[in-house]
PDB file of C-alpha atoms in Angstrom:
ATOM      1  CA  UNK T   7      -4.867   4.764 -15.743  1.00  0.00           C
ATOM      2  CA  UNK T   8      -4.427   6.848 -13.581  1.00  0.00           C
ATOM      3  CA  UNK T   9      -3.008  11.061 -13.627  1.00  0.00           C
ATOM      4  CA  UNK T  10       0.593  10.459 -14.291  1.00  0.00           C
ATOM      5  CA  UNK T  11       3.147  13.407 -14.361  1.00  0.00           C
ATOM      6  CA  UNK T  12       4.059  14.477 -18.194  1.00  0.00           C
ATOM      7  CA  UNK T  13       6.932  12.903 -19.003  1.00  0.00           C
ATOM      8  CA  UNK T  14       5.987   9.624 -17.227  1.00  0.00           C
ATOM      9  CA  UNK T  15       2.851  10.032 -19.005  1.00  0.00           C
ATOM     10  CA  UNK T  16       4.804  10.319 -22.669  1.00  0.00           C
ATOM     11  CA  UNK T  17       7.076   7.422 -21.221  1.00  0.00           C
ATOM     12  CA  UNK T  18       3.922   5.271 -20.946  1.00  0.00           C
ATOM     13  CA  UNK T  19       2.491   6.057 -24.503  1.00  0.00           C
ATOM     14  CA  UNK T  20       5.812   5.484 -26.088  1.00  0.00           C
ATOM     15  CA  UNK T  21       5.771   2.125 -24.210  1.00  0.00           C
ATOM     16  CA  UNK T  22       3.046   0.755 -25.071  1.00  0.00           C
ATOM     17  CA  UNK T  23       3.092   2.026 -29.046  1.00  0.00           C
ATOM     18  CA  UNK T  24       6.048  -0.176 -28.919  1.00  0.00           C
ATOM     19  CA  UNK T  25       5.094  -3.059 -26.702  1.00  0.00           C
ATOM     20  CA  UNK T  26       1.269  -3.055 -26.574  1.00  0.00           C
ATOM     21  CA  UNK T  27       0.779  -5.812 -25.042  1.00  0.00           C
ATOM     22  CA  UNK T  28       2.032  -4.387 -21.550  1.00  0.00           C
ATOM     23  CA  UNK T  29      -0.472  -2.137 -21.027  1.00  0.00           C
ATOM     24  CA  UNK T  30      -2.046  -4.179 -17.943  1.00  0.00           C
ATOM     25  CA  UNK T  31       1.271  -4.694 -16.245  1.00  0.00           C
ATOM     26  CA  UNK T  32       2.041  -1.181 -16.703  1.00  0.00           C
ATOM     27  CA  UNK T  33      -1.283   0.464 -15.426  1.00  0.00           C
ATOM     28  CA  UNK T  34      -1.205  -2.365 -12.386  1.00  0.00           C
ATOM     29  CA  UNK T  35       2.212  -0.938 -11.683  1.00  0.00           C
ATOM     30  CA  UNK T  36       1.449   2.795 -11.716  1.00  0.00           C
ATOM     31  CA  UNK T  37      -1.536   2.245  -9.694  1.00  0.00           C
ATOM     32  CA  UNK T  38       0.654   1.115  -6.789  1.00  0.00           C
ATOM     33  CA  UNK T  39       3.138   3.673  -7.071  1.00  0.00           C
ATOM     34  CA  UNK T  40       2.902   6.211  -4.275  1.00  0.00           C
ATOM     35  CA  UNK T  41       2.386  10.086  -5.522  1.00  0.00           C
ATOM     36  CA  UNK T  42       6.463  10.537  -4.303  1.00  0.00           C
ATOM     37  CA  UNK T  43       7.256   7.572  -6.069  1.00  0.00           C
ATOM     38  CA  UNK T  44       5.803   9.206  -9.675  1.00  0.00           C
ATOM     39  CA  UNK T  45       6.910  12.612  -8.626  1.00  0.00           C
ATOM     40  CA  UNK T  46      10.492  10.847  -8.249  1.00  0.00           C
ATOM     41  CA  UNK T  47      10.190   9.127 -11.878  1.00  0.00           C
ATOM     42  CA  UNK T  48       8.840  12.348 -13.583  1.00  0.00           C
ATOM     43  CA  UNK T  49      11.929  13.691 -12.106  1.00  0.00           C
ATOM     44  CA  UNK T  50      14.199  11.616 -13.161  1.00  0.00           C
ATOM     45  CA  UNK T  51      12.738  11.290 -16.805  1.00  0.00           C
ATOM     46  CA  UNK T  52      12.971  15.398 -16.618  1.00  0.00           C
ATOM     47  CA  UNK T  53      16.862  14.982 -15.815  1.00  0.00           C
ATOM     48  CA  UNK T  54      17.213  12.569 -18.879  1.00  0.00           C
ATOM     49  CA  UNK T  55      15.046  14.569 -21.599  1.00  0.00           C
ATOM     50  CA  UNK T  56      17.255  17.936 -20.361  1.00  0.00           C
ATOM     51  CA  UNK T  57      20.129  15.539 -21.151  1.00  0.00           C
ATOM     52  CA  UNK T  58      18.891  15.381 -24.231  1.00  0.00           C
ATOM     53  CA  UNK T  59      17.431  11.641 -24.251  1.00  0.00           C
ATOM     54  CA  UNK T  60      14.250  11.317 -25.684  1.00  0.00           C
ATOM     55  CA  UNK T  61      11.127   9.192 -24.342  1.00  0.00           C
ATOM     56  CA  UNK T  62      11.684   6.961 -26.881  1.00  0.00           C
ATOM     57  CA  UNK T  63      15.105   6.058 -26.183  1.00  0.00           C
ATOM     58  CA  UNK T  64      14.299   5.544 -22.837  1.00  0.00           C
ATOM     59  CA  UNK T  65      10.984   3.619 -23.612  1.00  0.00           C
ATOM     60  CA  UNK T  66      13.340   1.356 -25.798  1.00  0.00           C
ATOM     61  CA  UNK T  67      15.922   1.121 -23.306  1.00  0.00           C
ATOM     62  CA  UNK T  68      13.446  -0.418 -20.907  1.00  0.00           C
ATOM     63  CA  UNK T  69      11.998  -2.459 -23.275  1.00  0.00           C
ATOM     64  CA  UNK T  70      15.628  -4.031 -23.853  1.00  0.00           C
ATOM     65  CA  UNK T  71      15.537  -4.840 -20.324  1.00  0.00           C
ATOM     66  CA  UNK T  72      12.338  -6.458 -20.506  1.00  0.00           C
ATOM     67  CA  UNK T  73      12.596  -8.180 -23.475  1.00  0.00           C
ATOM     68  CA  UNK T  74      16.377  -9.452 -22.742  1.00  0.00           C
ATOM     69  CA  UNK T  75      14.732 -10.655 -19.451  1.00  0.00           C
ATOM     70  CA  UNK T  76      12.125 -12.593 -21.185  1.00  0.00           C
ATOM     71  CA  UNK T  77      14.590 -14.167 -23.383  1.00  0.00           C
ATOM     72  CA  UNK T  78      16.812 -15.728 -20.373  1.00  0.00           C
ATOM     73  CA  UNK T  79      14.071 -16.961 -18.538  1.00  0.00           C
ATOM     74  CA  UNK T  80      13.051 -19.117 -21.615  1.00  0.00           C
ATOM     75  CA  UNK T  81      16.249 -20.183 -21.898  1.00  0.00           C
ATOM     76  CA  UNK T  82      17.036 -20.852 -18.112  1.00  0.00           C
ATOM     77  CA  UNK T  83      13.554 -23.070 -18.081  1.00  0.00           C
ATOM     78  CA  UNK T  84      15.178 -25.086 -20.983  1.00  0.00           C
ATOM     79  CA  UNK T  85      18.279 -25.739 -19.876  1.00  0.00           C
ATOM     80  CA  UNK T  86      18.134 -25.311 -16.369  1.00  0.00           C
ATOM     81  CA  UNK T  87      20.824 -23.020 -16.237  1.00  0.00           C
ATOM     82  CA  UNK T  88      21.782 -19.697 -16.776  1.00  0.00           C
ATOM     83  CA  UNK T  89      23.371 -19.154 -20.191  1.00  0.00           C
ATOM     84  CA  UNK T  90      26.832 -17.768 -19.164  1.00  0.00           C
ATOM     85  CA  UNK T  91      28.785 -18.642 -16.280  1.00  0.00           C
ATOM     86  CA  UNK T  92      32.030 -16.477 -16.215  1.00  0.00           C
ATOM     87  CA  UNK T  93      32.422 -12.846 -16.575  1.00  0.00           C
ATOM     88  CA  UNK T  94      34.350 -12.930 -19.973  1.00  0.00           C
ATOM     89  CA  UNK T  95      31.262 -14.767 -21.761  1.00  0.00           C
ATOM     90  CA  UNK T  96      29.512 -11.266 -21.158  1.00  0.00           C
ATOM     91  CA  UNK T  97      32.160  -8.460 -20.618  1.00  0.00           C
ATOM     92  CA  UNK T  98      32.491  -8.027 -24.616  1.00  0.00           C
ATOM     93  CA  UNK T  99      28.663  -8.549 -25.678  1.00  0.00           C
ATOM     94  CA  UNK T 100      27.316  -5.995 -22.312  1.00  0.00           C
ATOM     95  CA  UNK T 101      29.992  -4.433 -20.291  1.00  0.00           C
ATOM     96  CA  UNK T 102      32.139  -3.582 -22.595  1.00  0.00           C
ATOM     97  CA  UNK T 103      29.450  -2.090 -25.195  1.00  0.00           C
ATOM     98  CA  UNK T 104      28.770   1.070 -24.014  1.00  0.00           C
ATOM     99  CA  UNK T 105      25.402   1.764 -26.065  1.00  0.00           C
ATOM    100  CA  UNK T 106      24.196  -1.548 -24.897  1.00  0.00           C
ATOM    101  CA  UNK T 107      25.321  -0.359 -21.371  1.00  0.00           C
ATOM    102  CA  UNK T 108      23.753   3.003 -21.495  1.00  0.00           C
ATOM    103  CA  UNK T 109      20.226   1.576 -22.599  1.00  0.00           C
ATOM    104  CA  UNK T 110      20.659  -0.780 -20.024  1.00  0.00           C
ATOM    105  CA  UNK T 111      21.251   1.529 -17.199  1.00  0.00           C
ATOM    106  CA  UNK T 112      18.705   3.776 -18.118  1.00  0.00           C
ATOM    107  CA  UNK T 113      15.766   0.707 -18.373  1.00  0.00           C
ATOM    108  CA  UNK T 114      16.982  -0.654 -15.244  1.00  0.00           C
ATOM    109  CA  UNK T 115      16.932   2.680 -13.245  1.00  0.00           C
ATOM    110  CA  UNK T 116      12.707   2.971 -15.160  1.00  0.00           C
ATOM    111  CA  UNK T 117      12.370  -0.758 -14.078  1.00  0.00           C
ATOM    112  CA  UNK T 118      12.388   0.266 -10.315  1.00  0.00           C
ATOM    113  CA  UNK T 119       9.786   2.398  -9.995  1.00  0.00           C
ATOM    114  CA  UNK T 120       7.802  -0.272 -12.808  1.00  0.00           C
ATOM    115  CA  UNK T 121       8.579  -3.800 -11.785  1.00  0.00           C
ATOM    116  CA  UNK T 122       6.953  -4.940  -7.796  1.00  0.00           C
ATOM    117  CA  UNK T 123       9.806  -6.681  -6.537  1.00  0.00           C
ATOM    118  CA  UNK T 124      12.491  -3.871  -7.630  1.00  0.00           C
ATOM    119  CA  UNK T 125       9.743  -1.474  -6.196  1.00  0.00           C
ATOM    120  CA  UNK T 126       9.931  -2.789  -2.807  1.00  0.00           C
ATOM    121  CA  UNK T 127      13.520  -3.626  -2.829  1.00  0.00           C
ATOM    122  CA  UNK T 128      13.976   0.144  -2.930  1.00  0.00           C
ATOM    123  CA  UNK T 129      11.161   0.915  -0.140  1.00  0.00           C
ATOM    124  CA  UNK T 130      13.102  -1.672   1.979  1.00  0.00           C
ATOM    125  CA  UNK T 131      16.284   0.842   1.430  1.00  0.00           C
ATOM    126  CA  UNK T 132      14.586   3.815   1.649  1.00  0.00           C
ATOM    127  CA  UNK T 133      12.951   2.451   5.344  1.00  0.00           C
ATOM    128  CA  UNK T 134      15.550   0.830   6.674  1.00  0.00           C
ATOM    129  CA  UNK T 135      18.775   2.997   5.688  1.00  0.00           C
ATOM    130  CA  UNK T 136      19.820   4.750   9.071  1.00  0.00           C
ATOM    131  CA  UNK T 137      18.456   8.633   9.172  1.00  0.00           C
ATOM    132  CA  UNK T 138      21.106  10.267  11.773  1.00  0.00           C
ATOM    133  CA  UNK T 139      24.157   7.884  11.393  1.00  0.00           C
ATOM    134  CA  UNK T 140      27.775   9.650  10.658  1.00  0.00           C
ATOM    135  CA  UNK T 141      30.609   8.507   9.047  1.00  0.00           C
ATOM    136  CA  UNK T 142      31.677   7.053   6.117  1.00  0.00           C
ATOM    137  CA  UNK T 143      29.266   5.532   3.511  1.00  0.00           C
ATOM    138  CA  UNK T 144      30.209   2.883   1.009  1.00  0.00           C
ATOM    139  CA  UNK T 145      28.054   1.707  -2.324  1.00  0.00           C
ATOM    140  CA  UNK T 146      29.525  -1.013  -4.559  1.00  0.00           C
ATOM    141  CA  UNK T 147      28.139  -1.235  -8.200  1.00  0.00           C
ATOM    142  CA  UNK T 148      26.253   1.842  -8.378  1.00  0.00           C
ATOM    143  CA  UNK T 149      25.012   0.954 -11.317  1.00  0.00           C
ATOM    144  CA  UNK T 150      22.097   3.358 -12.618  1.00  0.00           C
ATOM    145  CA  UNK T 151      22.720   5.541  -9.170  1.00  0.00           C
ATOM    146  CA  UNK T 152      19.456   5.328  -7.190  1.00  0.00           C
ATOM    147  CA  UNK T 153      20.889   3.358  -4.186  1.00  0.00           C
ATOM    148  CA  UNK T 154      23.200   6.505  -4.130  1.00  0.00           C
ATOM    149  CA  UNK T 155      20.479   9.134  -4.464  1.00  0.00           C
ATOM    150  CA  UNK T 156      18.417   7.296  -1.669  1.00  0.00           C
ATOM    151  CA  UNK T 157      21.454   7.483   0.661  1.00  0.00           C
ATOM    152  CA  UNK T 158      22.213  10.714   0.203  1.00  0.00           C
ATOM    153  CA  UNK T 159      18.628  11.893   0.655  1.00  0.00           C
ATOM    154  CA  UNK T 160      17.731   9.705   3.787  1.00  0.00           C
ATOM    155  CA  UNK T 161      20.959   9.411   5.027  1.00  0.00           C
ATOM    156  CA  UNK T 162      23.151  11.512   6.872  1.00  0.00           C
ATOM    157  CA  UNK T 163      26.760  10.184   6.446  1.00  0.00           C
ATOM    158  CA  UNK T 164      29.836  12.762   6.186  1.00  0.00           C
ATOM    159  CA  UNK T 165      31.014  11.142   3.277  1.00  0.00           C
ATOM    160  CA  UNK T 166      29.677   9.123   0.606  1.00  0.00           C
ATOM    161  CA  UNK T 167      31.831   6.839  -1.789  1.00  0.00           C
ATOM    162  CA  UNK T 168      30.587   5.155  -4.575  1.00  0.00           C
ATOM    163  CA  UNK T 169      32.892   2.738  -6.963  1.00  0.00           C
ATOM    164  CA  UNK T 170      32.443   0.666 -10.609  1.00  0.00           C
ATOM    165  CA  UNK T 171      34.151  -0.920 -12.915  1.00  0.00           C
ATOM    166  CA  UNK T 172      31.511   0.275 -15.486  1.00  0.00           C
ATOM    167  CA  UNK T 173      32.502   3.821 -17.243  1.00  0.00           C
ATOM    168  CA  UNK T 174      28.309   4.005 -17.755  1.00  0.00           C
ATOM    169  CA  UNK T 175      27.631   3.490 -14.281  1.00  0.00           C
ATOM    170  CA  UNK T 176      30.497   5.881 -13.512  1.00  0.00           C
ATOM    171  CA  UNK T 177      28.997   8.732 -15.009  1.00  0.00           C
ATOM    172  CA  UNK T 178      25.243   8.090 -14.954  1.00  0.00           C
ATOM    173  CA  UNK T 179      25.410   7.813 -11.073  1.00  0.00           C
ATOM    174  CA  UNK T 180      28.158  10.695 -11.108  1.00  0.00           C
ATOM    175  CA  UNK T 181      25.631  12.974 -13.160  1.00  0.00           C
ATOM    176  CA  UNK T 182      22.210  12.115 -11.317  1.00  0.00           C
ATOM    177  CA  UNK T 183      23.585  12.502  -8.004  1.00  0.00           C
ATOM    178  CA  UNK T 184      25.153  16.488  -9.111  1.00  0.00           C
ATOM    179  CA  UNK T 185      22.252  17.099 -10.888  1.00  0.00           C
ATOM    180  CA  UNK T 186      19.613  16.278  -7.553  1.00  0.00           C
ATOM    181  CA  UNK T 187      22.656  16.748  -5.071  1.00  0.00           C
ATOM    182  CA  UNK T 188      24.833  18.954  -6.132  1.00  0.00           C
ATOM    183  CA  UNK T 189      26.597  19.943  -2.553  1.00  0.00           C
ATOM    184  CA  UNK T 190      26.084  16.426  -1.433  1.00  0.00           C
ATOM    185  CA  UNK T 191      29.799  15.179   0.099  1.00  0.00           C
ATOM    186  CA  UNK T 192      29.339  11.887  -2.652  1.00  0.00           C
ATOM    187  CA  UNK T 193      32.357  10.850  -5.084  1.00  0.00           C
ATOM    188  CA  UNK T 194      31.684   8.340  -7.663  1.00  0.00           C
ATOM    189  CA  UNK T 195      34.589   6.697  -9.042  1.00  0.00           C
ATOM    190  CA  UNK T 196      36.013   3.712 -11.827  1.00  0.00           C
ATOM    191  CA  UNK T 197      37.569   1.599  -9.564  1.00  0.00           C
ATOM    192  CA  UNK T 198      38.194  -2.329  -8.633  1.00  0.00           C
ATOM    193  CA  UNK T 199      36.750  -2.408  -4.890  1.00  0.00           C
ATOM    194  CA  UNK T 200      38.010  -5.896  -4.628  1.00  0.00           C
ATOM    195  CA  UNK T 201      41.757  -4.376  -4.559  1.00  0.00           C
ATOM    196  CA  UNK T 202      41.713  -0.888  -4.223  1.00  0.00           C
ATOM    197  CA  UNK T 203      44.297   0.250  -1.853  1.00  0.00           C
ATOM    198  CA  UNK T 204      42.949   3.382  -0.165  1.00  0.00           C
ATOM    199  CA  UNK T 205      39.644   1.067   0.936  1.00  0.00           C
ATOM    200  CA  UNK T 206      40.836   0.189   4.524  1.00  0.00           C
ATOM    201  CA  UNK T 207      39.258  -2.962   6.789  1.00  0.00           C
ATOM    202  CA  UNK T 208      37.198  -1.224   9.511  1.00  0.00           C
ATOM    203  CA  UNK T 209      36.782   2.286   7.637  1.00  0.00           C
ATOM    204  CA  UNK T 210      33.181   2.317   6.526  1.00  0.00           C
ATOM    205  CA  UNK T 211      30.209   3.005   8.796  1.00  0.00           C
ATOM    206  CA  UNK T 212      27.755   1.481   6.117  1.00  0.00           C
ATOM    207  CA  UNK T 213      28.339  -0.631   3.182  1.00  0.00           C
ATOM    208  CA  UNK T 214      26.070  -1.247   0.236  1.00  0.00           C
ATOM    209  CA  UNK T 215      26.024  -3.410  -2.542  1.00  0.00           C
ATOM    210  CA  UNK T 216      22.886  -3.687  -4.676  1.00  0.00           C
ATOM    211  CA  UNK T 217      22.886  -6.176  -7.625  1.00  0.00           C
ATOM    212  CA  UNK T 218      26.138  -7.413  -8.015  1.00  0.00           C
ATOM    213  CA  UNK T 219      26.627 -10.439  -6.526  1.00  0.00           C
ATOM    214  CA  UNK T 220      24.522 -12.578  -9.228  1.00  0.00           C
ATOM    215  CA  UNK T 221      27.179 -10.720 -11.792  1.00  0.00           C
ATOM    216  CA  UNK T 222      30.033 -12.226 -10.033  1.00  0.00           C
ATOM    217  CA  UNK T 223      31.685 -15.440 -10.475  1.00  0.00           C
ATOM    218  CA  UNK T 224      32.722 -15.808  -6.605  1.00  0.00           C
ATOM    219  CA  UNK T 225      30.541 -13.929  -4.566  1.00  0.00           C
ATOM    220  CA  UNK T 226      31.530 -15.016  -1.356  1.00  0.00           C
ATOM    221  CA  UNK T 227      34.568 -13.101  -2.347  1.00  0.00           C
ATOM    222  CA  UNK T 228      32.829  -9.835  -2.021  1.00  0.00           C
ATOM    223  CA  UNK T 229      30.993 -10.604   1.139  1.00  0.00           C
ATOM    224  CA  UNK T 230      33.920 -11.412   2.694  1.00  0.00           C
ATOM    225  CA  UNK T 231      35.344  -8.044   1.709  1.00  0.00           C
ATOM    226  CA  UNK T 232      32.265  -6.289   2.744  1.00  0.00           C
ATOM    227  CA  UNK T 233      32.849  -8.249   6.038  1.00  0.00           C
ATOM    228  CA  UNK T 234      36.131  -6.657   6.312  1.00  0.00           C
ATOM    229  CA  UNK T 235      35.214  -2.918   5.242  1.00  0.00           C
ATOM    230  CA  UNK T 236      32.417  -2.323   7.699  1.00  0.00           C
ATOM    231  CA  UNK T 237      33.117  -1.288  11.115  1.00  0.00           C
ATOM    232  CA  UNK T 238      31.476  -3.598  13.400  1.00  0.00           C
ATOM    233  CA  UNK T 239      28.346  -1.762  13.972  1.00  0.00           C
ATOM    234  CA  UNK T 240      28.236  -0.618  10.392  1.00  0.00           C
ATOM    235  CA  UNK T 241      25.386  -0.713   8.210  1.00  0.00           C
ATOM    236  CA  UNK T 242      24.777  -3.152   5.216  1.00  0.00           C
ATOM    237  CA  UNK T 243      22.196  -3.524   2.625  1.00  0.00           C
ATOM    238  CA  UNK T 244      22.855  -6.221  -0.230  1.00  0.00           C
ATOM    239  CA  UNK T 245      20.491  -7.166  -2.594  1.00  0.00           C
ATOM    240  CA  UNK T 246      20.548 -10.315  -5.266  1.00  0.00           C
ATOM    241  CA  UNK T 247      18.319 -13.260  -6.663  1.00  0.00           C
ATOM    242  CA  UNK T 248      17.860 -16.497  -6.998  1.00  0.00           C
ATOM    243  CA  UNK T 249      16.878 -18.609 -10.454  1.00  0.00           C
ATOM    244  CA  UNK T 250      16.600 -15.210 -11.941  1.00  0.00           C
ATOM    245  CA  UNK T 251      17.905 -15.338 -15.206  1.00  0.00           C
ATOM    246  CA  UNK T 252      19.018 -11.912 -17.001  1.00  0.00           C
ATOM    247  CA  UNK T 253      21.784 -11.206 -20.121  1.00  0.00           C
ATOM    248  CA  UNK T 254      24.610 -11.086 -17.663  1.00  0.00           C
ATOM    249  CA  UNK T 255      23.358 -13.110 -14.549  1.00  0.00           C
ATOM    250  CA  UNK T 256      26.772 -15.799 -14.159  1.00  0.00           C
ATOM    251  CA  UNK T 257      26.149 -17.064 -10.770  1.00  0.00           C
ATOM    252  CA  UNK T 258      23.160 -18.957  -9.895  1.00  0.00           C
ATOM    253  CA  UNK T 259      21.657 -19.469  -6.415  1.00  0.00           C
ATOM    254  CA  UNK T 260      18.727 -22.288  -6.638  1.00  0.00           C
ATOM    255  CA  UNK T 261      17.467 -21.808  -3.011  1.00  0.00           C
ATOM    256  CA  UNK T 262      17.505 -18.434  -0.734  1.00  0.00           C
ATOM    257  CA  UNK T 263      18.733 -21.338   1.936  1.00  0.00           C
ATOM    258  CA  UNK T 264      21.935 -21.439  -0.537  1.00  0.00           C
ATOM    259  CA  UNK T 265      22.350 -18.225  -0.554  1.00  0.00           C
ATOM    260  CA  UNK T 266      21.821 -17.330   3.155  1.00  0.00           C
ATOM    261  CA  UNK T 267      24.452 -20.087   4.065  1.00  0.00           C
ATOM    262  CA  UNK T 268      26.812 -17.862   1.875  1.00  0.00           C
ATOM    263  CA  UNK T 269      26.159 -14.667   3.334  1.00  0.00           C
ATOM    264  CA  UNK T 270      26.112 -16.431   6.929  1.00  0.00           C
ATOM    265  CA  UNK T 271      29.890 -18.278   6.109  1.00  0.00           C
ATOM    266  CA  UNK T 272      31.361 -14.509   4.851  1.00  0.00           C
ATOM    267  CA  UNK T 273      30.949 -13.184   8.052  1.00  0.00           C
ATOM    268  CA  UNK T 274      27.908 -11.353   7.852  1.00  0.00           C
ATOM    269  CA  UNK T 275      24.942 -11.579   9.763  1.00  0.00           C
ATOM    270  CA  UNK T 276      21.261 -11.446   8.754  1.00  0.00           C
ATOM    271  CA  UNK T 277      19.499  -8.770  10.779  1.00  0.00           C
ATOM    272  CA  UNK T 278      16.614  -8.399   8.791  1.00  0.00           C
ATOM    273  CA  UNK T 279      15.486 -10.423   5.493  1.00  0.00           C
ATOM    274  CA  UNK T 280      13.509  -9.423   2.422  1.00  0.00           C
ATOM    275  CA  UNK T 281      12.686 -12.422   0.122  1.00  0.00           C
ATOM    276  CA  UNK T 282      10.204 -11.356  -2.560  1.00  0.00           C
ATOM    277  CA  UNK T 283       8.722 -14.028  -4.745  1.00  0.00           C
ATOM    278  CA  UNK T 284       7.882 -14.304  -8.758  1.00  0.00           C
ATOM    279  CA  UNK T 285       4.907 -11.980  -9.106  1.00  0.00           C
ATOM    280  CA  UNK T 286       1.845 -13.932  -8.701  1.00  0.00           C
ATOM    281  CA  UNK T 287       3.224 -16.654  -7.005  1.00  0.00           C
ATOM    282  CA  UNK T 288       4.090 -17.363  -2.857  1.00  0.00           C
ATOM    283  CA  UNK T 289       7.022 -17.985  -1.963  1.00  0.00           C
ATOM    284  CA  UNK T 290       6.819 -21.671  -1.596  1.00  0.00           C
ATOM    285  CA  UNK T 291       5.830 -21.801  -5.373  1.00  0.00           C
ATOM    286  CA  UNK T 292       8.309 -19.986  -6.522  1.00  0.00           C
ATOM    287  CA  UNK T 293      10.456 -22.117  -4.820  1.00  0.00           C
ATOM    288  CA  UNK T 294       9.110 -25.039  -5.985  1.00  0.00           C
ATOM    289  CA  UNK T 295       8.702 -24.108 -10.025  1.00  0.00           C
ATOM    290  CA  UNK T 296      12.376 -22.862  -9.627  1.00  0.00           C
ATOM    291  CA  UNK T 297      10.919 -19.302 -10.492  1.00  0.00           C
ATOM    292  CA  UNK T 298      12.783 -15.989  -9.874  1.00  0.00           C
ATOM    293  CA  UNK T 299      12.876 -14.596  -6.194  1.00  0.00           C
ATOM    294  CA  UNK T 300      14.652 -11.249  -4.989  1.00  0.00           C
ATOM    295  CA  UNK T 301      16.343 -10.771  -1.593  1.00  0.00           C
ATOM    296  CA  UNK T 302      17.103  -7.991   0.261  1.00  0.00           C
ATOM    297  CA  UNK T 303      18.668  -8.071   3.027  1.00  0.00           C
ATOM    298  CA  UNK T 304      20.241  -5.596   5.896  1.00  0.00           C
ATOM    299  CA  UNK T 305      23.014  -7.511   7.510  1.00  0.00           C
ATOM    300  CA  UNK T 306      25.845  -6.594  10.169  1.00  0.00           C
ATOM    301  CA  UNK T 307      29.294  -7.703  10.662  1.00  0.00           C
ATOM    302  CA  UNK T 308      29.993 -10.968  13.053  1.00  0.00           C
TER     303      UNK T 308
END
């Protein structure tokens, strides 16, 4: 394996003590990370240690990512289905648990500079998110906060807005972004963007929305609000799956065709796609075994 920085380094070796068996993935996936990309992670595994977190912790929080992961794709190639379909069969049992929802955040935030398809779902960001545009940015479902951090570091809006329902999302993003950032015009706040008031139709140069829509029971809801945000010659970045099963994945997509037909009916167009199969596979054979595909895409306003 290759020279890692230290605390990605103690990351590794408390990841594989645990979970020895991932050793391959993990030294295939460090191999293709770029020298910024580990300089990022030893960063942000700095920030969490000084927060007092331990590599542990955070080598079991992304093990309960990966192992939760695991357990829904068995049970998805059973049944065919995801296991819950509405957001009160998983509000008590994830969102709603905050030390379930803190290990969570923190594996998923690990899981993108580890797992290929989250890897290049945050290159696509990173390369496509305007460098000189003003205005008004907009992020919905923050989540772990790196969507946020990229923006703010590429981007050059006036004013960045971030809102979550989660309180761990809340803060997490809230604290990376002052720790990196700490002048950066950026408010993170706990907040329904579905019906808050002060969000205006027409007020937000770019809009983006990583990972929710799968979370969602009608997701054409939110595109159609994102529709009606974004200025017409905004900005948007949404990303999502399809037949990717995960602890609190409620709506399913079977085909990207499915999907795009969504995005194209919320008034949205698609200005350029990312569609990232099942590692290993093409794309045609994920789409034939029904196997998990990400999508990225940037899209613009009809």
């Amino acid at each position: 394996m290759r020279d890692l920085p230290p605390t990605v380094d103690r990351l590794v070796a408390s990841i594989l003590d645990q979970f020895p068996v991932h050793r391959g993935f993990l030294e295939q996936a460090l191999d293709g990370a770029t020298a910024e990309e580990l300089d990022r992670l030893g960063r942000y595994l700095d920030f969490c240690i000084g927060k007092g977190l331990t590599p542990d912790y955070l080598a079991e929080s992304y093990l309960t990512i990966l192992g939760d992961t695991l357990d829904e794709q068995l049970y998805f190639r059973e049944h065919d289905h995801y296991r819950h379909s509405s957001f009160a069969d998983v509000a008590e049992s994830v969102y709603h648990d905050r030390d379930y929802m803190d290990r969570y955040m923190y594996g998923l935030a690990i899981s993108t500079f580890l797992w290929p398809n989250h890897v290049e779902m945050s290159r696509f960001l990173r390369r496509s998110l305007p460098k000189e545009k003003r205005g008004r940015y907009l992020e919905v479902g923050p989540g772990h906060g790196f969507l946020l951090l990229t923006a703010v570091e590429v981007g050059a809006f006036d004013d960045y807005l971030a809102v979550d329902l989660s309180a761990a999302s809340v803060e997490q993003t809230r604290t990376i972004v002052e720790h990196f950032h700490p002048d950066a015009p950026a408010r993170v706040e706990q907040r329904d963007f579905l019906t808050a008031d002060d969000l205006q139709p027409g007020s937000f140069d770019a809009v983006v929305m990583g990972e929710v829509l799968e979370h969602v029971e009608h997701p054409e809801v939110f595109l159609r609000r994102i529709a009606e945000l974004a200025k017409p010659d905004a900005f948007v970045f949404v990303t999502t799956c399809v037949n990717a099963p995960a602890v609190d994945h409620i709506y399913l997509w079977r085909t990207t065709d499915e999907l795009e037909a969504m995005i194209a009916g919320s008034g949205l167009s698609i200005v350029e796609p990312l569609r990232l199969p099942y590692e290993g596979r093409s794309l045609e054979e994920s789409r034939a075994e029904a196997l998990p595909i990400n999508v990225a895409y940037v899209l613009a306003p009809d």
